[in-house]
mmCIF file of C-alpha atoms in Angstrom:
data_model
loop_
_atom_site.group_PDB
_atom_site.id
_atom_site.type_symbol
_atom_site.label_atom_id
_atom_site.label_comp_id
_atom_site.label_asym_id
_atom_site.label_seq_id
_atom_site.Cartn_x
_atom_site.Cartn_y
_atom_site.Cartn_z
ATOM 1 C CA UNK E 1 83.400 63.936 174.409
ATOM 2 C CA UNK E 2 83.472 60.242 173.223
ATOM 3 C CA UNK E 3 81.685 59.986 169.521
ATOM 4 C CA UNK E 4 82.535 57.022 166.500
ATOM 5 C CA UNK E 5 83.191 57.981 162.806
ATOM 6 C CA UNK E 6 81.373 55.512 160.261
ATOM 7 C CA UNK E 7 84.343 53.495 160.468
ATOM 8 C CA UNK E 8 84.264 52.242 163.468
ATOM 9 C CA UNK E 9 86.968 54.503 165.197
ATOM 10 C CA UNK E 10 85.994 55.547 168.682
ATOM 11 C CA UNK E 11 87.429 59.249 169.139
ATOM 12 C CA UNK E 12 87.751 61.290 172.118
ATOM 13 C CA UNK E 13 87.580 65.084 171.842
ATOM 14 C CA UNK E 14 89.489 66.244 175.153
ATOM 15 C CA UNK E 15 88.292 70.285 175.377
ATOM 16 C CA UNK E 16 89.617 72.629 178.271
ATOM 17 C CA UNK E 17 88.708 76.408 177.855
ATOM 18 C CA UNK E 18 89.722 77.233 173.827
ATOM 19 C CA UNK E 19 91.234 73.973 173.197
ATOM 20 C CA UNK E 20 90.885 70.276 172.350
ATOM 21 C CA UNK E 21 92.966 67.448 171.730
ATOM 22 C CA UNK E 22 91.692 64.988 169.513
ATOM 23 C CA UNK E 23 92.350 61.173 170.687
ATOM 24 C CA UNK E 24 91.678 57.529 168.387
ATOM 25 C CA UNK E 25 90.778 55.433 171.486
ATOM 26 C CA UNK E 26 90.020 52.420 169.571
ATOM 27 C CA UNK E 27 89.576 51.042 165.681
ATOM 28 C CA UNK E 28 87.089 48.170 165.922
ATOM 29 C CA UNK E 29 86.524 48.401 161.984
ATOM 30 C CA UNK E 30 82.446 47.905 162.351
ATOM 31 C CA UNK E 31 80.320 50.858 162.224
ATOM 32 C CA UNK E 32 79.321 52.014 165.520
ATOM 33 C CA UNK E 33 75.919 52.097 166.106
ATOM 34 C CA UNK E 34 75.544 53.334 169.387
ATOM 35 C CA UNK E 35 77.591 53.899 172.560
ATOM 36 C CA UNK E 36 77.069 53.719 176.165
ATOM 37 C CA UNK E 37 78.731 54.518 179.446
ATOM 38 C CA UNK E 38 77.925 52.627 182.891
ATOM 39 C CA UNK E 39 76.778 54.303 185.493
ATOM 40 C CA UNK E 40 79.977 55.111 186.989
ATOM 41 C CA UNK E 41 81.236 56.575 183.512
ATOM 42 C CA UNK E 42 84.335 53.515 183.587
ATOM 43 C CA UNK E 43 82.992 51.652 180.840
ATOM 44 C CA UNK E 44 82.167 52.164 177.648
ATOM 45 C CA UNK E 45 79.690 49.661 175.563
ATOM 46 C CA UNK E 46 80.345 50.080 171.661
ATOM 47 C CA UNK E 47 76.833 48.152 169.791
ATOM 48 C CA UNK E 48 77.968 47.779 166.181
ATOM 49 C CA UNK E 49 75.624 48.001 162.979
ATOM 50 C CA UNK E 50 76.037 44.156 162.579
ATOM 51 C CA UNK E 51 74.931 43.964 166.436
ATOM 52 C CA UNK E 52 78.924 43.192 168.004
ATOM 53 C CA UNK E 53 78.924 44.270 171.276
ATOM 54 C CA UNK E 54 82.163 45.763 172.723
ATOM 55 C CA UNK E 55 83.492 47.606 175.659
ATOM 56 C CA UNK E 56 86.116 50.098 176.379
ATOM 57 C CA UNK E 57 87.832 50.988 179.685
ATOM 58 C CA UNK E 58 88.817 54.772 179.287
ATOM 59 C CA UNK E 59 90.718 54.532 181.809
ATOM 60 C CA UNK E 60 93.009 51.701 180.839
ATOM 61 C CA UNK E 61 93.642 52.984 176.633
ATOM 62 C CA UNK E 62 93.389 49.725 175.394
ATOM 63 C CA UNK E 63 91.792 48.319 172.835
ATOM 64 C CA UNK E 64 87.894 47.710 172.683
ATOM 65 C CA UNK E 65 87.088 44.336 173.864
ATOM 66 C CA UNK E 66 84.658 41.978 171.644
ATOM 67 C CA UNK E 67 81.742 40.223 174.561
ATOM 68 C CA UNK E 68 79.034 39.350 172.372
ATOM 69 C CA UNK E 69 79.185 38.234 168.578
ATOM 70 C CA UNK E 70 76.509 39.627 166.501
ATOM 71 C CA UNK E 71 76.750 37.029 163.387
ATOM 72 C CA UNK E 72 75.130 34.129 165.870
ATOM 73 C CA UNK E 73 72.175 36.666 167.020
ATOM 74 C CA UNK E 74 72.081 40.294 165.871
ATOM 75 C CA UNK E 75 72.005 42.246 168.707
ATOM 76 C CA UNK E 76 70.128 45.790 168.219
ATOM 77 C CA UNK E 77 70.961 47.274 171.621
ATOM 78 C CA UNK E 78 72.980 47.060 174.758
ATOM 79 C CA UNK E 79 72.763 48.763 178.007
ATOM 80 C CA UNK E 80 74.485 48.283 181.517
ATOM 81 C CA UNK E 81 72.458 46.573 184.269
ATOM 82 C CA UNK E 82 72.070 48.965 186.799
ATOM 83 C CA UNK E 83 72.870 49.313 189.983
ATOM 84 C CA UNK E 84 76.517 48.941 189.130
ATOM 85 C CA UNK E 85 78.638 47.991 185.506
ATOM 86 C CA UNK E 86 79.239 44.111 185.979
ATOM 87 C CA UNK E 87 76.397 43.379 183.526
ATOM 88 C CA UNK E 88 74.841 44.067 180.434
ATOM 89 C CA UNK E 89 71.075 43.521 178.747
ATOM 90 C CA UNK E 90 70.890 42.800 175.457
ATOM 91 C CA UNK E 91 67.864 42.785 173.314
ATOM 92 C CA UNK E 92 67.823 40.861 169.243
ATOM 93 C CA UNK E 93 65.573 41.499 166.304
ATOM 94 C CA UNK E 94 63.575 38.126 167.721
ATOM 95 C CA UNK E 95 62.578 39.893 170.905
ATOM 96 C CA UNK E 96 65.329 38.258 173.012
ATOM 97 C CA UNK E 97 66.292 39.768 175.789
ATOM 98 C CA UNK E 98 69.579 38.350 177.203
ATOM 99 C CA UNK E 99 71.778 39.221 180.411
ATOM 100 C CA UNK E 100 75.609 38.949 179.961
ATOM 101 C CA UNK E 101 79.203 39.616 182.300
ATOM 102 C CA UNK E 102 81.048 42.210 181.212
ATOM 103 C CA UNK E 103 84.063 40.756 183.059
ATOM 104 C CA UNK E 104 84.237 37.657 180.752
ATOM 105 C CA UNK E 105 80.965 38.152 178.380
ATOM 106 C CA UNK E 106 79.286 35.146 180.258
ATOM 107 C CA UNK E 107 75.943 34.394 178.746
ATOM 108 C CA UNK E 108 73.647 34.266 181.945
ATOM 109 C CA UNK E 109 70.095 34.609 181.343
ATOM 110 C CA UNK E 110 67.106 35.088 178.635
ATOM 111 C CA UNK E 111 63.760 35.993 178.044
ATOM 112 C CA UNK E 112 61.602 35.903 174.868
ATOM 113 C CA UNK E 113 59.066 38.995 174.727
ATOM 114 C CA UNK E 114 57.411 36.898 171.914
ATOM 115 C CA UNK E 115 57.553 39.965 169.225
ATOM 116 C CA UNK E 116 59.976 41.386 167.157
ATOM 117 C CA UNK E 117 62.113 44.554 168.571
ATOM 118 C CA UNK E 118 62.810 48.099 166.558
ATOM 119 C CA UNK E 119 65.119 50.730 167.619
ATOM 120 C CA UNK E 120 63.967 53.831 167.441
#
């Protein structure tokens, strides 16, 4: 079980039968506004409150990765591309929806829905 304290500390709660193990995977020092695995469950994307976008390879323990800066255009949300977990969709407050690589965080494409965008 992967959750973030208000921090910005991504935790993993390891439970088998009774017990757990309690693991700090990452400190990106933002708070976490919402996470989200790829469809293969080896990537994690971390969208802060200030609309950073980072990811985090469980399976490697490193640190969280910055791709996309949210002081030049605050990101709301962030999802994986599907089929696969090489990309990533991206939608602002300004209705733009953008297309990224998650291998490098490659800008690659954009549309304007021509309203703003909520979260709820």
């Amino acid at each position: 079980l992967y959750f973030s304290a208000q921090e910005g500390i991504l935790i993993l709660y390891h439970i088998k039968d009774l017990q757990y193990e309690i693991k700090i995977c990452a400190d990106i020092s933002e708070p976490i506004s919402s996470l989200m695995f790829s469809p293969d469950y080896t990537s994690l994307l971390l969208v802060t409150d200030q609309g950073t976008v980072y990811s985090y390879r469980p399976a490697h323990s490193g640190e969280a990765v910055k791709l996309l800066d949210g002081t030049c255009s605050c990101f709301l949300a962030a999802d994986f591309l599907t089929p696969g977990n090489n990309y990533c969709v991206s939608v602002t407050i300004s209705g733009e929806v953008q297309v990224w690589s998650l291998e490098d965080g490659t800008f690659l494409s954009k549309i304007n829905l021509g309203t703003e965008v909520q979260v709820s």
